[in-house]
Short mmCIF file of C-alpha atoms in Angstrom, two decimals:
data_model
loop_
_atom_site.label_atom_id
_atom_site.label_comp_id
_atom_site.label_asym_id
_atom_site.label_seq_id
_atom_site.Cartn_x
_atom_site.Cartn_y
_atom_site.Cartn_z
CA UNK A 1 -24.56 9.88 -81.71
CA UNK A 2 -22.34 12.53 -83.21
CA UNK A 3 -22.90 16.28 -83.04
CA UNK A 4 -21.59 19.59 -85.12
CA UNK A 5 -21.86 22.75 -84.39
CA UNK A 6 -21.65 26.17 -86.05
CA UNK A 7 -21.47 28.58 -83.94
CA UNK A 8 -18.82 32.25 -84.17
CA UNK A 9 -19.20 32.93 -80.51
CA UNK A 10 -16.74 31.02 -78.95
CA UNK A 11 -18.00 31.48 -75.40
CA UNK A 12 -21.96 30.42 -76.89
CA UNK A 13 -20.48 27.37 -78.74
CA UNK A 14 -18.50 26.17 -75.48
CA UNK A 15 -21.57 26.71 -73.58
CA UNK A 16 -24.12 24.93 -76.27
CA UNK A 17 -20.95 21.82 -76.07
CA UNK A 18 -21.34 21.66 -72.24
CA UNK A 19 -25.20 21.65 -72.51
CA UNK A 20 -24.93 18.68 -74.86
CA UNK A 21 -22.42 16.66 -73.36
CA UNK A 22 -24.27 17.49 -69.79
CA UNK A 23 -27.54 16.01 -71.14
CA UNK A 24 -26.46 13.37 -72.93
CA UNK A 25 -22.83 12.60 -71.75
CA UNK A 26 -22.57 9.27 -74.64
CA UNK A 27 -23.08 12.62 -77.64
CA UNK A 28 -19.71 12.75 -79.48
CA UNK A 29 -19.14 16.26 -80.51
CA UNK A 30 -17.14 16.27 -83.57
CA UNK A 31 -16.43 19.95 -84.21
CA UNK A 32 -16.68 23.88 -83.28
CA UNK A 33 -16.69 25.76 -86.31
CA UNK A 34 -17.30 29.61 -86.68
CA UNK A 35 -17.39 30.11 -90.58
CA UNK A 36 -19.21 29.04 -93.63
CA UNK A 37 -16.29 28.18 -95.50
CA UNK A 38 -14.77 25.83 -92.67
CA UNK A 39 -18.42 24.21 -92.45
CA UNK A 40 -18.69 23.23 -96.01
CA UNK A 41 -15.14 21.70 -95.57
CA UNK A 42 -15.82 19.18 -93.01
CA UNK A 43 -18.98 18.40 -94.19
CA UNK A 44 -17.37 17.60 -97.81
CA UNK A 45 -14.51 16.10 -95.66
CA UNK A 46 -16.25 14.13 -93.09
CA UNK A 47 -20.40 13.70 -94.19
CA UNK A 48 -23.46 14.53 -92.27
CA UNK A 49 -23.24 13.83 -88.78
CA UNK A 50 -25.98 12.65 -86.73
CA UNK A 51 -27.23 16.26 -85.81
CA UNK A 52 -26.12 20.03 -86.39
CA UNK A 53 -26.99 22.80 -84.25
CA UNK A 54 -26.64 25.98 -86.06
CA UNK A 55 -26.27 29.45 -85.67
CA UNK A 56 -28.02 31.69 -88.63
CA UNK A 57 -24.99 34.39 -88.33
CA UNK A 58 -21.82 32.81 -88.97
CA UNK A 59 -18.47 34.86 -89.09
CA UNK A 60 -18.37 34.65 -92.55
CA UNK A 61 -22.01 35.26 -93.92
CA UNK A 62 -25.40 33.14 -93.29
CA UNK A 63 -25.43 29.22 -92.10
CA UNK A 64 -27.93 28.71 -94.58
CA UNK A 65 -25.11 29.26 -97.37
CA UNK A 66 -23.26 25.56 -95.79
CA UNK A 67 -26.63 24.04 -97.43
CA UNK A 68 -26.59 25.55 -100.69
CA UNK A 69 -22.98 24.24 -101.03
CA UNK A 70 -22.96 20.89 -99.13
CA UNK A 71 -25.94 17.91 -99.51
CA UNK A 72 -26.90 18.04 -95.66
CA UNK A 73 -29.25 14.94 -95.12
CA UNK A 74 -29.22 14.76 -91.34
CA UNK A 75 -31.53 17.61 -89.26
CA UNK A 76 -30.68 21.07 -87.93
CA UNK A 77 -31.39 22.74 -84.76
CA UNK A 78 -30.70 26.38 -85.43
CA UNK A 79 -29.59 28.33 -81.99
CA UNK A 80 -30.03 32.17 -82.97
CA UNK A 81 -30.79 35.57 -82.25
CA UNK A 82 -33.09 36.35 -84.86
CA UNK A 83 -36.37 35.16 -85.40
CA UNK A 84 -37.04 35.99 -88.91
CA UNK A 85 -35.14 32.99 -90.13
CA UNK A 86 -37.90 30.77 -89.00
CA UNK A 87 -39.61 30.00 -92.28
CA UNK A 88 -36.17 29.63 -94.44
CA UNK A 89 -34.70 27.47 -91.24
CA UNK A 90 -37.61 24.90 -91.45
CA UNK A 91 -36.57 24.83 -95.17
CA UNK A 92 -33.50 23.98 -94.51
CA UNK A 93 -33.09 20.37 -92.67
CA UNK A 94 -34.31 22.40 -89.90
CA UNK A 95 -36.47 20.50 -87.19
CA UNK A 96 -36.46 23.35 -84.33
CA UNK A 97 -35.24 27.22 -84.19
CA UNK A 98 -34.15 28.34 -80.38
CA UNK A 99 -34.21 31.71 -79.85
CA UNK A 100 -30.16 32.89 -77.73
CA UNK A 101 -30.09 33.32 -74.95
CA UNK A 102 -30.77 29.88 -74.14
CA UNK A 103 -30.63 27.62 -71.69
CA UNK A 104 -29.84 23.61 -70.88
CA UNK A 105 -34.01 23.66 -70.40
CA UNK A 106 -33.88 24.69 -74.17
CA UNK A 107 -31.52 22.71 -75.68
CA UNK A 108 -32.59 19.53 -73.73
CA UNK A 109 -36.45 20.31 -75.02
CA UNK A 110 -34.52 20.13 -78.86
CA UNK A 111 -32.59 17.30 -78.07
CA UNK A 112 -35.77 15.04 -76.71
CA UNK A 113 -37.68 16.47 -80.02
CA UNK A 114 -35.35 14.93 -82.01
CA UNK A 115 -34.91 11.84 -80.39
CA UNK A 116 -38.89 11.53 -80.81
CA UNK A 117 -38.55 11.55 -84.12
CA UNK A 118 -35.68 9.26 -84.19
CA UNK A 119 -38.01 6.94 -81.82
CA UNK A 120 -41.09 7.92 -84.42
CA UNK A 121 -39.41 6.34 -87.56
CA UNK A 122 -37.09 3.65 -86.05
CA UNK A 123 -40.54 1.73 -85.01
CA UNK A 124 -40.77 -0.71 -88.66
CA UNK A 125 -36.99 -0.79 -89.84
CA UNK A 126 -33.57 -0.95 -88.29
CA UNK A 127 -32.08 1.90 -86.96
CA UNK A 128 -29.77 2.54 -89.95
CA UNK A 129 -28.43 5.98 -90.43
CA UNK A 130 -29.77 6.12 -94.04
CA UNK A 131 -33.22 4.84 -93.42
CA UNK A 132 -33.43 7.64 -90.90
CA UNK A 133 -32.30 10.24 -93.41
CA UNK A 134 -34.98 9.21 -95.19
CA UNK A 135 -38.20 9.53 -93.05
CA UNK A 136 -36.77 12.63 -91.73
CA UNK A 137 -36.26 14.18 -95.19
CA UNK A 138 -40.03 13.98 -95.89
CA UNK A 139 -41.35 15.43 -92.81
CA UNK A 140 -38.59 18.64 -94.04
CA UNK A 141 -40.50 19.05 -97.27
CA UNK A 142 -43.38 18.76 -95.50
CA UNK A 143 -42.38 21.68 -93.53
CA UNK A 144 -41.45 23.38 -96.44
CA UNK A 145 -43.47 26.34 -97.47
CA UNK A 146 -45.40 26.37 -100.88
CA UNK A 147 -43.75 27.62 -103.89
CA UNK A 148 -45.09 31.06 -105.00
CA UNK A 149 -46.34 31.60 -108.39
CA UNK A 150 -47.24 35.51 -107.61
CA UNK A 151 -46.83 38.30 -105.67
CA UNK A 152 -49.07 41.67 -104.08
CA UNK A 153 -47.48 44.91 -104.21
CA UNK A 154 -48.80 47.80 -103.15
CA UNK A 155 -48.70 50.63 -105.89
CA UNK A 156 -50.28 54.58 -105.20
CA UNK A 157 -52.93 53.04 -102.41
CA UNK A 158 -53.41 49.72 -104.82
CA UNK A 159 -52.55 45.90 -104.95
CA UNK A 160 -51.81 44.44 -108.03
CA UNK A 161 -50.57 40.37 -108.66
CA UNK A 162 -47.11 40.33 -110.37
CA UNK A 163 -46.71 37.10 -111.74
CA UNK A 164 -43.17 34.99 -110.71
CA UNK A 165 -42.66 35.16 -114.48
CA UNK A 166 -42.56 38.41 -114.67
CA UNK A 167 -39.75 39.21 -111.64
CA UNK A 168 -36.51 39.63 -112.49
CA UNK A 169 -34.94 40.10 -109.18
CA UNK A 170 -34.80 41.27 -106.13
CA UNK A 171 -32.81 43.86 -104.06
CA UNK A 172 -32.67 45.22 -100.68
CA UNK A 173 -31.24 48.53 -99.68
CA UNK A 174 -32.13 50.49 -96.69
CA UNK A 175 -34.26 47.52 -95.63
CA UNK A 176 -36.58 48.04 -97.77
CA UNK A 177 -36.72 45.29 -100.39
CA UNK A 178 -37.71 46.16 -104.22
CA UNK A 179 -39.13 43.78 -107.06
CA UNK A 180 -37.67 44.72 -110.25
CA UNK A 181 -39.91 43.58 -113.05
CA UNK A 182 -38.18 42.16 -116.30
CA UNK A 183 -39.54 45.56 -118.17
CA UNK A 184 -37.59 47.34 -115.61
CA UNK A 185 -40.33 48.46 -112.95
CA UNK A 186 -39.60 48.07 -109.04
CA UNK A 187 -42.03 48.01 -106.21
CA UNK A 188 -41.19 47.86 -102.65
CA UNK A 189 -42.41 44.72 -100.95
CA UNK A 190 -43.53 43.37 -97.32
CA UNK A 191 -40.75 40.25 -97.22
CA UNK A 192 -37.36 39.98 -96.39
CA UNK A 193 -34.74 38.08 -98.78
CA UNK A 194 -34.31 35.31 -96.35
CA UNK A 195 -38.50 34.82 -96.81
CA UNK A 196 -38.16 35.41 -100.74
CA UNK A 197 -35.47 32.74 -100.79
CA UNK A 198 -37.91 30.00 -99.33
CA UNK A 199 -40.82 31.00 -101.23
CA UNK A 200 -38.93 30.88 -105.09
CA UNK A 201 -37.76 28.06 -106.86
CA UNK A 202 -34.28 27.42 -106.78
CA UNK A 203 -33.60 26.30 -110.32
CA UNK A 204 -35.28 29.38 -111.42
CA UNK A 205 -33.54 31.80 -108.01
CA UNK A 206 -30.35 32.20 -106.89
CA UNK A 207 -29.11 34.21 -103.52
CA UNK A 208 -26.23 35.94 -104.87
CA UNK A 209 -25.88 37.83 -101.72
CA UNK A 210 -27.32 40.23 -99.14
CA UNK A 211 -28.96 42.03 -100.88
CA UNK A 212 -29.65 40.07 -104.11
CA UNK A 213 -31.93 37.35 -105.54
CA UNK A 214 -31.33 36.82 -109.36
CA UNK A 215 -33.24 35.10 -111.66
CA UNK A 216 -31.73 32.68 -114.04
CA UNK A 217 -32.98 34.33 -117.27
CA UNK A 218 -31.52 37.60 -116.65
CA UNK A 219 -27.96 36.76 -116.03
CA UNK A 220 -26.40 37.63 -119.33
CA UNK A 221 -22.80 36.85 -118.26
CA UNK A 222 -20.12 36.98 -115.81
CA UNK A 223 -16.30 37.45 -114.79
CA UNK A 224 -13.44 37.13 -112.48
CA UNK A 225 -13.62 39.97 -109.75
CA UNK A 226 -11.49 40.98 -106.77
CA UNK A 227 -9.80 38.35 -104.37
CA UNK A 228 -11.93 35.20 -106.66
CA UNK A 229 -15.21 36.58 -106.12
CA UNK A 230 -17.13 36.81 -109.71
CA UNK A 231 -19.15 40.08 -110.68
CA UNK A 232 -22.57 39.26 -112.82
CA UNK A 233 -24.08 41.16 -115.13
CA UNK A 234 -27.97 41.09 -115.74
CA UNK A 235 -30.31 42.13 -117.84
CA UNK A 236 -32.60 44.64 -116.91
CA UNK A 237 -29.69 45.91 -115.30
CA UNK A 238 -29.34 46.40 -111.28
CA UNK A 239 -29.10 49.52 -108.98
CA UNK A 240 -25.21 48.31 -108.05
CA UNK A 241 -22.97 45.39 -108.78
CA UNK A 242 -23.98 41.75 -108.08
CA UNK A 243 -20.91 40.55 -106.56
CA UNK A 244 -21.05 36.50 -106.36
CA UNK A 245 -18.07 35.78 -102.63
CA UNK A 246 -15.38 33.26 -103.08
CA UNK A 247 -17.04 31.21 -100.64
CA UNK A 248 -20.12 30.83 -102.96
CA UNK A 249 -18.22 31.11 -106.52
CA UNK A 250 -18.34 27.31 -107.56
CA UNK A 251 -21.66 27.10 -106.23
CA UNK A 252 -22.69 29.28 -108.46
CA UNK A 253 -21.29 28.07 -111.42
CA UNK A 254 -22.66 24.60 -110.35
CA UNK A 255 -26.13 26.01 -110.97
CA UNK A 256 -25.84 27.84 -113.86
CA UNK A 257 -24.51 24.21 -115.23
CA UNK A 258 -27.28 22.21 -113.52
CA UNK A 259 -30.41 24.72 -114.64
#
């Protein structure tokens, strides 16, 4: 069984290796990576491994950006700090989500989870890594939470439905994060981008960044910007640049192709 992990703490990833290898000394862990853009490289390099345990902050941005970019079919234990990443994290290959600081109790709790379902859908075929894949990839969408088609927001002691058709994008700033309307309006709302992300559909959404979700239809065009990033222009326009990272550039352009 081979392992990855992603993981910018060097003394947490050494620690999460030892846990592994101390539970399960036959695990082969392949690497130690601390940033997005070395993830998507091996992955693209090497393939899925057997299992991935993940941090959410990586040196370099979120781990859920290595998914965007590179077809993951093999699970995801994410190992983090924060626990508002649950929902996106269990739409993401994810198949657990252990809060730091951890312990080998933890980790070995994760590890006999997933051998479960390894056990679960190994009982009518050969153990094959691609007819795994498979069974494992349905119980993920299961997890996945329903697409929205609307949402409330709160306007001068009133809720009112605003229709996904009707968003253009949306914006944090101060944590607070705003709806913009296509006609230009903005209302603050009670979800965070990472939430947003796993509630929209992504041939219609796109996580530009921190502090941006854009919608397909309003990107009116785009251009080379400072050390390969790409700055993109939409229409309503938005409070401050939407600045696309190198990391995430092709990606980008990928979907715009694929829409």
């Amino acid at each position: 069984m081979t392992v990855l992990i992603l993981e910018d703490e060097a003394i947490t990833a050494e620690e999460l290796r030892h846990y592994v290898r101390d539970i399960d000394p036959t695990i082969e862990v392949l690497a130690l990576l601390e940033t997005i853009e070395d993830a998507v490289h091996f992955l693209t390099t090497h393939g899925s491994p057997d299992l991935i345990f993940s941090d959410i902050q990586l040196a370099d941005g979120l781990s859920f950006e290595v998914f965007e970019q590179v077809p993951v079919r093999c699970p995801v234990i994410f190992c983090t700090a924060f626990d508002e990443y649950a929902i996106q994290a269990f739409a993401t290959n994810g198949i657990d989500y252990v809060l730091k600081p951890f312990d080998r109790k933890a980790i070995a709790a994760s590890l006999s989870k997933f051998r479960a379902l390894q056990t679960y859908f190994q009982r009518d075929v050969p153990a094959t890594q691609s007819n795994l894949n498979e069974p494992l990839q349905r119980l993920i969408e299961q997890l996945k939470p329903t697409r929205r088609s609307s949402f409330l927001v709160n306007y001068k002691g009133k809720y009112y439905p605003i229709p996904v058709s009707e968003i253009a994008f949306f914006y944090t700033e101060n944590e607070i994060v705003w709806l913009y309307k296509l006609s230009g309006e903005k209302y603050a709302i009670d979800h965070k981008l990472d939430e947003l992300e796993a509630m929209l559909d992504p041939a219609q959404f796109y996580r530009a960044n921190r502090q941006f979700i854009v919608r397909f239809d309003t990107i009116r065009e785009f251009e080379p910007y400072f050390n390969r990033k790409l700055a993109v222009r939409l229409h309503p326009a938005t409070p401050e640049p939407v600045i696309i990272s190198k990391a995430k550039a092709s990606d980008f352009m990928r979907w715009l192709e694929q829409r």
